[in-house]
Amino acid sequence: MNTDLVARLRAAKTTEEIAAIAAKAVSQTSNTVNALRDSGGDFLGTPVTAPAFEVKTGAQSNPLRIDAKAIKGLYNAAVSKQGFAVKAYSSVESLLPAQLDPAVLGQVHENRVLDYLPTRPISAPSLEVIVHSSTTGAPTSVAEGAAKPEIVLNTTSETFTAVKLAAHVGISYETLQDFGAFQGYTQHEMMRQIQDVENAQILSGAGTGTDMTGFTATSGVLTHDASLDTGTNETALDSIEKAITALRSGTSLAEANFIVMSPATYSSMRRLKNTYGEFLIGEPAAVGARQLFGVPVALTTAIADGTAVMLDTTKFGFVAVREGLTVHVGQSGTDFIDNISRFVMEERLVLCVERPSAVMVVSNLATA
């Protein structure tokens, strides 16, 4: 041991001084050893021993916990709304792919008018109906021994031919494999689009070409022009009530039990008020069925604004269904080599208005 170091240790008066002198001696020795090691290790002619390093575990050097001091710092930063970091972090958030919703966000369609009408299946492409069109003669009171009057029933026939409503769509093989839910959505959407056409055909089909003859184009239906109701305090509600009465007074003695109109037409009626500013059709906060004079009202944009179709569903007739909605799958043209599966959807049906006088078409109703 260095004699100078021994002398200084003996001269020390306190344990603190001894510790300081010893620490300095250790430091100097370590520096010397490092220098000797760098120069080859044999400068002093004796082996050089590297200082021992303390080995620590991961729990000691990098514990997966936050000490109490750090937690307190986080709390103080949160309370004072200041930033505070304990350790850095890594993230791959921006590299993660978006989650794919299993369903397709589809379009919105109107309700089906056919759901409110009676239907009847038919087994042929058309339906012929024998119609008692008029009567010759009439019963009367008869005296004893007198001749009785003769009655002749005059008949005609009317034929209703089913109309095909159809569409097709192709889906690639890859799409069917990679996103199978798209097939179900495609079929559902095609069905709803056919339903939209069905609504328009039943309500206002022109009856020309391949079109069905809808309610508004059927010959012999009753009509009422609301624009002619111009009396004092006359409103669209007066027009509806007059139409209900005319339907009941017609040859079919029909009782109105169903009305179809557009949302804009019905809204105009709901906003009618009396001279005190009170709504004529119930209070806004009241919950009730959509009715006019006790007759249920169905709303659809498939009918023109300002027009309403009123009918007696027990007397006007029915919708004859030759073929319900059917789906076929196959390939056409180059579909096979193009990896396309083609889906065809179709139905065959026809509106049969047997008693036109059980149908009332009200026109020119207010919409504002």
mmCIF file with all atom_site columns, C-alpha atoms in Angstrom, residues 84-268:
data_model
loop_
_atom_site.group_PDB
_atom_site.id
_atom_site.type_symbol
_atom_site.label_atom_id
_atom_site.label_alt_id
_atom_site.label_comp_id
_atom_site.label_asym_id
_atom_site.label_entity_id
_atom_site.label_seq_id
_atom_site.pdbx_PDB_ins_code
_atom_site.Cartn_x
_atom_site.Cartn_y
_atom_site.Cartn_z
_atom_site.occupancy
_atom_site.B_iso_or_equiv
_atom_site.pdbx_formal_charge
_atom_site.auth_seq_id
_atom_site.auth_comp_id
_atom_site.auth_asym_id
_atom_site.auth_atom_id
_atom_site.pdbx_PDB_model_num
ATOM 1   C CA . PHE A 1 84  ? -45.700  15.135  -17.412 1.00 0.00 ? 84  PHE A CA 1
ATOM 2   C CA . ALA A 1 85  ? -43.815  12.174  -18.862 1.00 0.00 ? 85  ALA A CA 1
ATOM 3   C CA . VAL A 1 86  ? -42.461  9.208   -16.960 1.00 0.00 ? 86  VAL A CA 1
ATOM 4   C CA . LYS A 1 87  ? -41.093  7.145   -19.828 1.00 0.00 ? 87  LYS A CA 1
ATOM 5   C CA . ALA A 1 88  ? -41.145  7.255   -23.607 1.00 0.00 ? 88  ALA A CA 1
ATOM 6   C CA . TYR A 1 89  ? -43.445  4.844   -25.496 1.00 0.00 ? 89  TYR A CA 1
ATOM 7   C CA . SER A 1 90  ? -43.692  3.195   -28.907 1.00 0.00 ? 90  SER A CA 1
ATOM 8   C CA . SER A 1 91  ? -46.784  3.024   -31.119 1.00 0.00 ? 91  SER A CA 1
ATOM 9   C CA . VAL A 1 92  ? -47.888  1.408   -34.397 1.00 0.00 ? 92  VAL A CA 1
ATOM 10  C CA . GLU A 1 93  ? -51.343  2.999   -34.264 1.00 0.00 ? 93  GLU A CA 1
ATOM 11  C CA . SER A 1 94  ? -50.975  4.743   -37.626 1.00 0.00 ? 94  SER A CA 1
ATOM 12  C CA . LEU A 1 95  ? -49.958  1.466   -39.289 1.00 0.00 ? 95  LEU A CA 1
ATOM 13  C CA . LEU A 1 96  ? -52.976  -0.556  -38.167 1.00 0.00 ? 96  LEU A CA 1
ATOM 14  C CA . PRO A 1 97  ? -55.641  -1.236  -40.863 1.00 0.00 ? 97  PRO A CA 1
ATOM 15  C CA . ALA A 1 98  ? -59.224  -0.024  -40.355 1.00 0.00 ? 98  ALA A CA 1
ATOM 16  C CA . GLN A 1 99  ? -61.781  -2.534  -39.098 1.00 0.00 ? 99  GLN A CA 1
ATOM 17  C CA . LEU A 1 100 ? -64.170  -3.618  -41.862 1.00 0.00 ? 100 LEU A CA 1
ATOM 18  C CA . ASP A 1 101 ? -67.837  -3.427  -40.936 1.00 0.00 ? 101 ASP A CA 1
ATOM 19  C CA . PRO A 1 102 ? -69.419  -6.805  -41.834 1.00 0.00 ? 102 PRO A CA 1
ATOM 20  C CA . ALA A 1 103 ? -72.543  -5.061  -43.173 1.00 0.00 ? 103 ALA A CA 1
ATOM 21  C CA . VAL A 1 104 ? -72.964  -2.692  -46.120 1.00 0.00 ? 104 VAL A CA 1
ATOM 22  C CA . LEU A 1 105 ? -74.439  0.748   -45.446 1.00 0.00 ? 105 LEU A CA 1
ATOM 23  C CA . GLY A 1 106 ? -77.347  0.522   -47.852 1.00 0.00 ? 106 GLY A CA 1
ATOM 24  C CA . GLN A 1 107 ? -79.900  2.836   -49.385 1.00 0.00 ? 107 GLN A CA 1
ATOM 25  C CA . VAL A 1 108 ? -83.307  3.546   -47.862 1.00 0.00 ? 108 VAL A CA 1
ATOM 26  C CA . HIS A 1 109 ? -86.512  2.553   -49.658 1.00 0.00 ? 109 HIS A CA 1
ATOM 27  C CA . GLU A 1 110 ? -90.229  3.152   -49.244 1.00 0.00 ? 110 GLU A CA 1
ATOM 28  C CA . ASN A 1 111 ? -92.605  0.688   -47.614 1.00 0.00 ? 111 ASN A CA 1
ATOM 29  C CA . ARG A 1 112 ? -94.359  -1.801  -49.862 1.00 0.00 ? 112 ARG A CA 1
ATOM 30  C CA . VAL A 1 113 ? -97.869  -0.786  -50.950 1.00 0.00 ? 113 VAL A CA 1
ATOM 31  C CA . LEU A 1 114 ? -98.718  -4.422  -51.691 1.00 0.00 ? 114 LEU A CA 1
ATOM 32  C CA . ASP A 1 115 ? -98.451  -5.161  -47.963 1.00 0.00 ? 115 ASP A CA 1
ATOM 33  C CA . TYR A 1 116 ? -101.736 -3.269  -47.510 1.00 0.00 ? 116 TYR A CA 1
ATOM 34  C CA . LEU A 1 117 ? -103.648 -4.887  -50.386 1.00 0.00 ? 117 LEU A CA 1
ATOM 35  C CA . PRO A 1 118 ? -105.363 -8.285  -50.756 1.00 0.00 ? 118 PRO A CA 1
ATOM 36  C CA . THR A 1 119 ? -103.627 -10.785 -53.042 1.00 0.00 ? 119 THR A CA 1
ATOM 37  C CA . ARG A 1 120 ? -104.606 -13.996 -54.795 1.00 0.00 ? 120 ARG A CA 1
ATOM 38  C CA . PRO A 1 121 ? -102.367 -16.593 -56.442 1.00 0.00 ? 121 PRO A CA 1
ATOM 39  C CA . ILE A 1 122 ? -103.073 -17.553 -60.056 1.00 0.00 ? 122 ILE A CA 1
ATOM 40  C CA . SER A 1 123 ? -101.769 -20.565 -61.999 1.00 0.00 ? 123 SER A CA 1
ATOM 41  C CA . ALA A 1 124 ? -101.875 -19.076 -65.495 1.00 0.00 ? 124 ALA A CA 1
ATOM 42  C CA . PRO A 1 125 ? -100.170 -16.046 -67.050 1.00 0.00 ? 125 PRO A CA 1
ATOM 43  C CA . SER A 1 126 ? -103.472 -14.148 -67.131 1.00 0.00 ? 126 SER A CA 1
ATOM 44  C CA . LEU A 1 127 ? -106.778 -14.077 -65.289 1.00 0.00 ? 127 LEU A CA 1
ATOM 45  C CA . GLU A 1 128 ? -110.177 -13.687 -66.979 1.00 0.00 ? 128 GLU A CA 1
ATOM 46  C CA . VAL A 1 129 ? -113.044 -12.312 -64.939 1.00 0.00 ? 129 VAL A CA 1
ATOM 47  C CA . ILE A 1 130 ? -116.707 -12.459 -65.927 1.00 0.00 ? 130 ILE A CA 1
ATOM 48  C CA . VAL A 1 131 ? -118.195 -9.039  -65.189 1.00 0.00 ? 131 VAL A CA 1
ATOM 49  C CA . HIS A 1 132 ? -121.876 -8.321  -64.630 1.00 0.00 ? 132 HIS A CA 1
ATOM 50  C CA . SER A 1 133 ? -121.813 -4.960  -66.333 1.00 0.00 ? 133 SER A CA 1
ATOM 51  C CA . SER A 1 134 ? -125.505 -3.996  -66.338 1.00 0.00 ? 134 SER A CA 1
ATOM 52  C CA . THR A 1 135 ? -129.054 -5.238  -65.880 1.00 0.00 ? 135 THR A CA 1
ATOM 53  C CA . THR A 1 136 ? -131.972 -4.946  -68.263 1.00 0.00 ? 136 THR A CA 1
ATOM 54  C CA . GLY A 1 137 ? -135.372 -4.711  -66.581 1.00 0.00 ? 137 GLY A CA 1
ATOM 55  C CA . ALA A 1 138 ? -136.142 -4.398  -62.898 1.00 0.00 ? 138 ALA A CA 1
ATOM 56  C CA . PRO A 1 139 ? -138.299 -6.069  -60.304 1.00 0.00 ? 139 PRO A CA 1
ATOM 57  C CA . THR A 1 140 ? -141.629 -4.392  -59.533 1.00 0.00 ? 140 THR A CA 1
ATOM 58  C CA . SER A 1 141 ? -144.831 -4.995  -57.670 1.00 0.00 ? 141 SER A CA 1
ATOM 59  C CA . VAL A 1 142 ? -147.151 -7.346  -59.576 1.00 0.00 ? 142 VAL A CA 1
ATOM 60  C CA . ALA A 1 143 ? -150.913 -7.822  -59.356 1.00 0.00 ? 143 ALA A CA 1
ATOM 61  C CA . GLU A 1 144 ? -152.430 -11.247 -58.977 1.00 0.00 ? 144 GLU A CA 1
ATOM 62  C CA . GLY A 1 145 ? -152.410 -13.083 -62.273 1.00 0.00 ? 145 GLY A CA 1
ATOM 63  C CA . ALA A 1 146 ? -150.283 -10.398 -63.998 1.00 0.00 ? 146 ALA A CA 1
ATOM 64  C CA . ALA A 1 147 ? -147.039 -11.100 -65.859 1.00 0.00 ? 147 ALA A CA 1
ATOM 65  C CA . LYS A 1 148 ? -143.813 -10.684 -63.997 1.00 0.00 ? 148 LYS A CA 1
ATOM 66  C CA . PRO A 1 149 ? -141.115 -8.415  -65.415 1.00 0.00 ? 149 PRO A CA 1
ATOM 67  C CA . GLU A 1 150 ? -138.052 -10.096 -66.914 1.00 0.00 ? 150 GLU A CA 1
ATOM 68  C CA . ILE A 1 151 ? -134.550 -9.296  -65.768 1.00 0.00 ? 151 ILE A CA 1
ATOM 69  C CA . VAL A 1 152 ? -131.605 -9.809  -68.112 1.00 0.00 ? 152 VAL A CA 1
ATOM 70  C CA . LEU A 1 153 ? -128.085 -9.812  -66.678 1.00 0.00 ? 153 LEU A CA 1
ATOM 71  C CA . ASN A 1 154 ? -125.707 -8.328  -69.216 1.00 0.00 ? 154 ASN A CA 1
ATOM 72  C CA . THR A 1 155 ? -122.172 -9.671  -68.812 1.00 0.00 ? 155 THR A CA 1
ATOM 73  C CA . THR A 1 156 ? -118.774 -9.025  -70.265 1.00 0.00 ? 156 THR A CA 1
ATOM 74  C CA . SER A 1 157 ? -115.328 -10.343 -69.483 1.00 0.00 ? 157 SER A CA 1
ATOM 75  C CA . GLU A 1 158 ? -112.086 -8.684  -68.531 1.00 0.00 ? 158 GLU A CA 1
ATOM 76  C CA . THR A 1 159 ? -108.642 -10.182 -68.710 1.00 0.00 ? 159 THR A CA 1
ATOM 77  C CA . PHE A 1 160 ? -105.760 -9.217  -66.458 1.00 0.00 ? 160 PHE A CA 1
ATOM 78  C CA . THR A 1 161 ? -102.299 -10.248 -67.674 1.00 0.00 ? 161 THR A CA 1
ATOM 79  C CA . ALA A 1 162 ? -99.459  -10.652 -65.240 1.00 0.00 ? 162 ALA A CA 1
ATOM 80  C CA . VAL A 1 163 ? -96.581  -8.200  -65.643 1.00 0.00 ? 163 VAL A CA 1
ATOM 81  C CA . LYS A 1 164 ? -92.985  -9.256  -65.062 1.00 0.00 ? 164 LYS A CA 1
ATOM 82  C CA . LEU A 1 165 ? -90.795  -7.014  -62.915 1.00 0.00 ? 165 LEU A CA 1
ATOM 83  C CA . ALA A 1 166 ? -87.177  -8.127  -63.059 1.00 0.00 ? 166 ALA A CA 1
ATOM 84  C CA . ALA A 1 167 ? -83.500  -7.192  -62.847 1.00 0.00 ? 167 ALA A CA 1
ATOM 85  C CA . HIS A 1 168 ? -80.115  -8.917  -62.769 1.00 0.00 ? 168 HIS A CA 1
ATOM 86  C CA . VAL A 1 169 ? -76.722  -8.179  -61.241 1.00 0.00 ? 169 VAL A CA 1
ATOM 87  C CA . GLY A 1 170 ? -73.279  -9.740  -61.610 1.00 0.00 ? 170 GLY A CA 1
ATOM 88  C CA . ILE A 1 171 ? -70.828  -10.283 -58.747 1.00 0.00 ? 171 ILE A CA 1
ATOM 89  C CA . SER A 1 172 ? -67.209  -11.300 -59.253 1.00 0.00 ? 172 SER A CA 1
ATOM 90  C CA . TYR A 1 173 ? -65.908  -14.601 -57.919 1.00 0.00 ? 173 TYR A CA 1
ATOM 91  C CA . GLU A 1 174 ? -63.260  -12.716 -55.960 1.00 0.00 ? 174 GLU A CA 1
ATOM 92  C CA . THR A 1 175 ? -65.847  -10.586 -54.173 1.00 0.00 ? 175 THR A CA 1
ATOM 93  C CA . LEU A 1 176 ? -67.878  -13.648 -53.259 1.00 0.00 ? 176 LEU A CA 1
ATOM 94  C CA . GLN A 1 177 ? -64.752  -15.235 -51.796 1.00 0.00 ? 177 GLN A CA 1
ATOM 95  C CA . ASP A 1 178 ? -63.352  -12.173 -50.018 1.00 0.00 ? 178 ASP A CA 1
ATOM 96  C CA . PHE A 1 179 ? -66.549  -10.482 -48.797 1.00 0.00 ? 179 PHE A CA 1
ATOM 97  C CA . GLY A 1 180 ? -69.368  -12.998 -48.788 1.00 0.00 ? 180 GLY A CA 1
ATOM 98  C CA . ALA A 1 181 ? -71.784  -10.601 -47.057 1.00 0.00 ? 181 ALA A CA 1
ATOM 99  C CA . PHE A 1 182 ? -71.944  -8.533  -50.248 1.00 0.00 ? 182 PHE A CA 1
ATOM 100 C CA . GLN A 1 183 ? -73.998  -11.233 -51.983 1.00 0.00 ? 183 GLN A CA 1
ATOM 101 C CA . GLY A 1 184 ? -76.729  -11.035 -49.348 1.00 0.00 ? 184 GLY A CA 1
ATOM 102 C CA . TYR A 1 185 ? -76.743  -7.253  -49.476 1.00 0.00 ? 185 TYR A CA 1
ATOM 103 C CA . THR A 1 186 ? -76.890  -7.230  -53.288 1.00 0.00 ? 186 THR A CA 1
ATOM 104 C CA . GLN A 1 187 ? -79.893  -9.538  -53.364 1.00 0.00 ? 187 GLN A CA 1
ATOM 105 C CA . HIS A 1 188 ? -81.664  -7.535  -50.671 1.00 0.00 ? 188 HIS A CA 1
ATOM 106 C CA . GLU A 1 189 ? -81.004  -4.252  -52.466 1.00 0.00 ? 189 GLU A CA 1
ATOM 107 C CA . MET A 1 190 ? -82.191  -5.626  -55.806 1.00 0.00 ? 190 MET A CA 1
ATOM 108 C CA . MET A 1 191 ? -85.370  -6.862  -54.102 1.00 0.00 ? 191 MET A CA 1
ATOM 109 C CA . ARG A 1 192 ? -86.025  -3.412  -52.636 1.00 0.00 ? 192 ARG A CA 1
ATOM 110 C CA . GLN A 1 193 ? -85.477  -1.761  -56.015 1.00 0.00 ? 193 GLN A CA 1
ATOM 111 C CA . ILE A 1 194 ? -87.982  -4.130  -57.610 1.00 0.00 ? 194 ILE A CA 1
ATOM 112 C CA . GLN A 1 195 ? -90.329  -3.231  -54.763 1.00 0.00 ? 195 GLN A CA 1
ATOM 113 C CA . ASP A 1 196 ? -89.976  0.465   -55.661 1.00 0.00 ? 196 ASP A CA 1
ATOM 114 C CA . VAL A 1 197 ? -91.010  -0.301  -59.240 1.00 0.00 ? 197 VAL A CA 1
ATOM 115 C CA . GLU A 1 198 ? -93.861  -2.459  -57.955 1.00 0.00 ? 198 GLU A CA 1
ATOM 116 C CA . ASN A 1 199 ? -95.176  0.455   -55.877 1.00 0.00 ? 199 ASN A CA 1
ATOM 117 C CA . ALA A 1 200 ? -95.121  2.788   -58.862 1.00 0.00 ? 200 ALA A CA 1
ATOM 118 C CA . GLN A 1 201 ? -96.788  0.216   -61.131 1.00 0.00 ? 201 GLN A CA 1
ATOM 119 C CA . ILE A 1 202 ? -99.628  -0.516  -58.707 1.00 0.00 ? 202 ILE A CA 1
ATOM 120 C CA . LEU A 1 203 ? -100.325 3.130   -57.965 1.00 0.00 ? 203 LEU A CA 1
ATOM 121 C CA . SER A 1 204 ? -99.830  4.806   -61.323 1.00 0.00 ? 204 SER A CA 1
ATOM 122 C CA . GLY A 1 205 ? -98.776  2.309   -63.991 1.00 0.00 ? 205 GLY A CA 1
ATOM 123 C CA . ALA A 1 206 ? -99.809  3.676   -67.403 1.00 0.00 ? 206 ALA A CA 1
ATOM 124 C CA . GLY A 1 207 ? -101.126 0.387   -68.797 1.00 0.00 ? 207 GLY A CA 1
ATOM 125 C CA . THR A 1 208 ? -99.187  0.815   -72.051 1.00 0.00 ? 208 THR A CA 1
ATOM 126 C CA . GLY A 1 209 ? -96.445  -1.401  -73.418 1.00 0.00 ? 209 GLY A CA 1
ATOM 127 C CA . THR A 1 210 ? -95.284  -3.773  -70.689 1.00 0.00 ? 210 THR A CA 1
ATOM 128 C CA . ASP A 1 211 ? -96.574  -1.525  -67.882 1.00 0.00 ? 211 ASP A CA 1
ATOM 129 C CA . MET A 1 212 ? -99.293  -2.574  -65.481 1.00 0.00 ? 212 MET A CA 1
ATOM 130 C CA . THR A 1 213 ? -102.510 -0.541  -65.322 1.00 0.00 ? 213 THR A CA 1
ATOM 131 C CA . GLY A 1 214 ? -102.316 1.161   -61.934 1.00 0.00 ? 214 GLY A CA 1
ATOM 132 C CA . PHE A 1 215 ? -105.080 2.672   -59.838 1.00 0.00 ? 215 PHE A CA 1
ATOM 133 C CA . THR A 1 216 ? -104.823 6.172   -61.296 1.00 0.00 ? 216 THR A CA 1
ATOM 134 C CA . ALA A 1 217 ? -104.943 4.901   -64.911 1.00 0.00 ? 217 ALA A CA 1
ATOM 135 C CA . THR A 1 218 ? -107.781 2.405   -64.455 1.00 0.00 ? 218 THR A CA 1
ATOM 136 C CA . SER A 1 219 ? -110.869 3.273   -66.484 1.00 0.00 ? 219 SER A CA 1
ATOM 137 C CA . GLY A 1 220 ? -114.022 3.879   -64.461 1.00 0.00 ? 220 GLY A CA 1
ATOM 138 C CA . VAL A 1 221 ? -112.466 4.794   -61.102 1.00 0.00 ? 221 VAL A CA 1
ATOM 139 C CA . LEU A 1 222 ? -114.118 7.652   -59.267 1.00 0.00 ? 222 LEU A CA 1
ATOM 140 C CA . THR A 1 223 ? -112.358 11.010  -59.227 1.00 0.00 ? 223 THR A CA 1
ATOM 141 C CA . HIS A 1 224 ? -112.548 14.216  -57.223 1.00 0.00 ? 224 HIS A CA 1
ATOM 142 C CA . ASP A 1 225 ? -110.797 17.469  -58.109 1.00 0.00 ? 225 ASP A CA 1
ATOM 143 C CA . ALA A 1 226 ? -109.873 19.243  -54.875 1.00 0.00 ? 226 ALA A CA 1
ATOM 144 C CA . SER A 1 227 ? -109.169 22.506  -56.707 1.00 0.00 ? 227 SER A CA 1
ATOM 145 C CA . LEU A 1 228 ? -112.922 22.919  -57.220 1.00 0.00 ? 228 LEU A CA 1
ATOM 146 C CA . ASP A 1 229 ? -113.598 23.005  -53.473 1.00 0.00 ? 229 ASP A CA 1
ATOM 147 C CA . THR A 1 230 ? -113.494 26.774  -53.108 1.00 0.00 ? 230 THR A CA 1
ATOM 148 C CA . GLY A 1 231 ? -116.330 27.492  -50.687 1.00 0.00 ? 231 GLY A CA 1
ATOM 149 C CA . THR A 1 232 ? -115.953 29.445  -47.469 1.00 0.00 ? 232 THR A CA 1
ATOM 150 C CA . ASN A 1 233 ? -113.347 27.870  -45.190 1.00 0.00 ? 233 ASN A CA 1
ATOM 151 C CA . GLU A 1 234 ? -112.921 24.977  -47.636 1.00 0.00 ? 234 GLU A CA 1
ATOM 152 C CA . THR A 1 235 ? -109.694 23.028  -47.047 1.00 0.00 ? 235 THR A CA 1
ATOM 153 C CA . ALA A 1 236 ? -108.088 19.802  -48.239 1.00 0.00 ? 236 ALA A CA 1
ATOM 154 C CA . LEU A 1 237 ? -109.859 18.058  -45.367 1.00 0.00 ? 237 LEU A CA 1
ATOM 155 C CA . ASP A 1 238 ? -113.199 18.988  -46.955 1.00 0.00 ? 238 ASP A CA 1
ATOM 156 C CA . SER A 1 239 ? -112.009 17.417  -50.209 1.00 0.00 ? 239 SER A CA 1
ATOM 157 C CA . ILE A 1 240 ? -111.095 14.166  -48.440 1.00 0.00 ? 240 ILE A CA 1
ATOM 158 C CA . GLU A 1 241 ? -114.454 14.009  -46.677 1.00 0.00 ? 241 GLU A CA 1
ATOM 159 C CA . LYS A 1 242 ? -116.342 14.656  -49.934 1.00 0.00 ? 242 LYS A CA 1
ATOM 160 C CA . ALA A 1 243 ? -114.363 11.889  -51.627 1.00 0.00 ? 243 ALA A CA 1
ATOM 161 C CA . ILE A 1 244 ? -115.218 9.448   -48.822 1.00 0.00 ? 244 ILE A CA 1
ATOM 162 C CA . THR A 1 245 ? -118.892 10.262  -49.267 1.00 0.00 ? 245 THR A CA 1
ATOM 163 C CA . ALA A 1 246 ? -118.736 9.939   -53.065 1.00 0.00 ? 246 ALA A CA 1
ATOM 164 C CA . LEU A 1 247 ? -117.101 6.528   -52.697 1.00 0.00 ? 247 LEU A CA 1
ATOM 165 C CA . ARG A 1 248 ? -119.903 5.373   -50.418 1.00 0.00 ? 248 ARG A CA 1
ATOM 166 C CA . SER A 1 249 ? -122.559 6.761   -52.771 1.00 0.00 ? 249 SER A CA 1
ATOM 167 C CA . GLY A 1 250 ? -121.029 5.080   -55.833 1.00 0.00 ? 250 GLY A CA 1
ATOM 168 C CA . THR A 1 251 ? -122.303 1.930   -57.470 1.00 0.00 ? 251 THR A CA 1
ATOM 169 C CA . SER A 1 252 ? -119.972 -0.237  -55.349 1.00 0.00 ? 252 SER A CA 1
ATOM 170 C CA . LEU A 1 253 ? -121.244 1.272   -52.096 1.00 0.00 ? 253 LEU A CA 1
ATOM 171 C CA . ALA A 1 254 ? -117.637 1.264   -50.998 1.00 0.00 ? 254 ALA A CA 1
ATOM 172 C CA . GLU A 1 255 ? -116.499 2.129   -47.504 1.00 0.00 ? 255 GLU A CA 1
ATOM 173 C CA . ALA A 1 256 ? -113.106 3.850   -47.636 1.00 0.00 ? 256 ALA A CA 1
ATOM 174 C CA . ASN A 1 257 ? -110.633 1.965   -45.439 1.00 0.00 ? 257 ASN A CA 1
ATOM 175 C CA . PHE A 1 258 ? -107.289 2.896   -47.000 1.00 0.00 ? 258 PHE A CA 1
ATOM 176 C CA . ILE A 1 259 ? -105.730 6.094   -48.335 1.00 0.00 ? 259 ILE A CA 1
ATOM 177 C CA . VAL A 1 260 ? -102.343 6.503   -50.019 1.00 0.00 ? 260 VAL A CA 1
ATOM 178 C CA . MET A 1 261 ? -100.725 9.920   -50.423 1.00 0.00 ? 261 MET A CA 1
ATOM 179 C CA . SER A 1 262 ? -97.306  11.534  -50.432 1.00 0.00 ? 262 SER A CA 1
ATOM 180 C CA . PRO A 1 263 ? -95.671  12.869  -47.254 1.00 0.00 ? 263 PRO A CA 1
ATOM 181 C CA . ALA A 1 264 ? -95.898  16.442  -48.591 1.00 0.00 ? 264 ALA A CA 1
ATOM 182 C CA . THR A 1 265 ? -99.643  16.127  -49.208 1.00 0.00 ? 265 THR A CA 1
ATOM 183 C CA . TYR A 1 266 ? -100.337 14.726  -45.751 1.00 0.00 ? 266 TYR A CA 1
ATOM 184 C CA . SER A 1 267 ? -98.074  17.310  -44.121 1.00 0.00 ? 267 SER A CA 1
ATOM 185 C CA . SER A 1 268 ? -100.106 20.105  -45.692 1.00 0.00 ? 268 SER A CA 1
#
